[in-house]
XYZ file of C-alpha atoms in Angstrom:
167
model
C 0.040 0.038 0.015
C 1.430 3.373 -0.970
C 1.897 6.059 1.864
C -0.560 8.711 2.009
C 1.245 12.040 1.143
C -0.612 15.294 2.421
C 0.833 18.990 2.447
C -0.317 22.194 3.388
C 1.551 25.743 3.399
C 2.058 28.244 6.300
C 2.920 31.529 6.657
C 6.195 32.467 8.391
C 8.831 35.365 8.785
C 11.094 33.601 6.447
C 8.348 33.262 3.687
C 5.942 30.549 3.311
C 6.761 27.032 4.848
C 5.471 24.068 2.989
C 4.567 21.167 5.337
C 4.366 17.610 4.209
C 3.174 14.646 6.226
C 3.504 11.148 5.267
C 0.854 8.716 6.743
C -0.048 11.461 8.910
C 3.137 12.251 10.467
C 5.286 15.448 9.553
C 8.060 14.356 7.374
C 9.101 17.771 5.579
C 9.254 21.369 6.299
C 10.254 23.721 3.242
C 11.345 27.197 2.754
C 10.526 28.886 -0.409
C 13.702 28.733 -2.775
C 15.529 26.121 -0.511
C 18.068 24.005 -1.919
C 17.405 20.304 -2.153
C 13.571 21.036 -2.175
C 11.761 18.312 -4.264
C 9.164 18.672 -7.022
C 5.763 20.244 -5.798
C 4.397 17.047 -7.199
C 5.639 14.987 -4.125
C 3.894 16.793 -1.668
C 0.485 14.968 -2.258
C -2.875 16.564 -1.976
C -3.130 19.850 0.094
C -5.010 19.194 3.368
C -4.079 21.344 6.532
C -6.049 18.552 9.016
C -2.468 16.590 9.628
C -0.668 19.662 10.662
C -2.451 21.830 13.144
C -0.246 20.844 16.068
C 3.012 21.365 14.101
C 1.549 24.978 13.017
C 0.678 26.148 16.340
C 4.105 24.919 17.440
C 5.844 26.775 14.718
C 3.614 29.978 15.388
C 4.736 29.894 19.017
C 8.247 29.245 17.782
C 8.234 32.817 15.861
C 6.641 34.392 18.612
C 9.470 33.841 20.682
C 7.210 31.609 22.996
C 8.776 27.976 22.387
C 12.120 26.925 22.598
C 11.543 23.246 21.935
C 9.173 21.481 19.406
C 7.514 18.320 20.692
C 6.231 16.580 17.314
C 6.221 13.121 16.253
C 8.625 13.085 13.180
C 8.710 10.706 10.082
C 12.473 11.438 9.035
C 13.341 9.631 5.841
C 16.986 9.274 5.058
C 19.855 7.246 5.071
C 21.103 5.489 8.540
C 24.160 8.145 8.738
C 21.443 10.870 7.829
C 19.209 9.754 10.505
C 21.827 9.823 13.451
C 23.071 13.611 11.964
C 19.404 14.667 12.137
C 19.078 13.102 15.519
C 22.263 14.749 16.606
C 20.535 17.909 15.386
C 17.785 17.496 17.631
C 20.046 17.517 20.777
C 21.470 20.821 20.179
C 19.772 23.190 22.553
C 17.739 26.396 21.186
C 20.147 29.276 21.344
C 23.300 27.149 21.083
C 25.405 26.255 18.385
C 27.747 23.363 17.002
C 30.320 23.111 14.635
C 30.170 20.530 11.717
C 33.352 18.912 13.859
C 31.620 19.007 17.058
C 28.633 17.187 15.709
C 30.878 14.512 14.054
C 32.664 13.935 17.580
C 29.251 13.849 19.240
C 28.383 11.149 16.707
C 31.711 9.204 17.731
C 33.371 9.862 14.374
C 35.485 12.923 14.646
C 36.807 12.745 10.794
C 33.027 12.808 9.179
C 32.730 16.686 9.326
C 32.365 16.769 6.005
C 29.868 13.972 5.810
C 27.960 15.597 8.656
C 27.588 19.102 6.610
C 26.262 17.076 3.677
C 23.778 15.077 5.684
C 22.953 18.561 7.436
C 22.258 20.020 3.993
C 19.734 17.474 3.148
C 17.921 17.977 6.213
C 14.026 17.622 5.189
C 12.463 19.296 8.514
C 13.580 22.974 8.329
C 13.470 24.709 11.550
C 12.137 21.879 13.498
C 15.253 19.689 12.968
C 17.712 22.909 13.872
C 20.300 22.305 11.062
C 20.806 26.375 11.103
C 22.316 25.957 14.619
C 25.721 24.155 12.660
C 28.436 26.638 11.950
C 31.653 26.417 10.582
C 34.853 25.627 12.348
C 36.089 29.140 12.867
C 32.508 30.083 13.785
C 31.227 31.496 10.737
C 28.127 30.737 9.068
C 28.574 28.231 6.412
C 25.932 26.520 3.956
C 22.425 26.783 4.798
C 19.728 25.139 2.376
C 17.331 28.234 2.989
C 19.974 30.833 2.698
C 22.540 32.122 4.734
C 20.508 35.293 5.345
C 17.547 32.824 7.002
C 20.476 31.143 8.748
C 21.564 34.406 10.300
C 18.206 35.354 11.042
C 17.277 32.540 12.795
C 20.328 32.255 15.078
C 20.379 36.070 16.063
C 16.385 35.201 16.952
C 17.257 32.473 19.043
C 20.418 34.263 20.856
C 17.920 36.880 21.765
C 19.554 39.591 19.723
C 16.489 40.009 17.375
C 13.081 40.228 18.354
C 10.187 38.006 16.780
C 8.925 41.060 15.158
C 12.166 41.685 13.418
C 12.051 38.553 11.567
C 9.061 39.610 9.299
């Protein structure tokens, strides 16, 4: 039996976000113009019902009222990608890690490049916080949603930008 895929679009301070669920569980969150964004025909029918809680939590996050998401996720990737994305979920709000630090936390200190590639393929933007990973020297490096969005998310989470300043 083929999986049931549904999507909805919500407004955010970073332009519209497209949320995709597979069998009723959030599987992807895409920004407009995001690198590695799959074709729209893979998003399934439009149906906001599976996304009520995800939208509520994202709205609370963007309002500065939520610092940790509590949502079931259906992450689809290779075993290594899944390990990296699970590592991303452990980076606390307002903090960052370098690709090397994340590789070390995963038990493979020489895999920083592979961590970067997996990070770039993160299918659930914002909720799985790939924006919290930075370069070895502390500089901003690649972000599928664009470096401007990454900088704004990090400034927001660090408290140097008010939620309204994101719009």
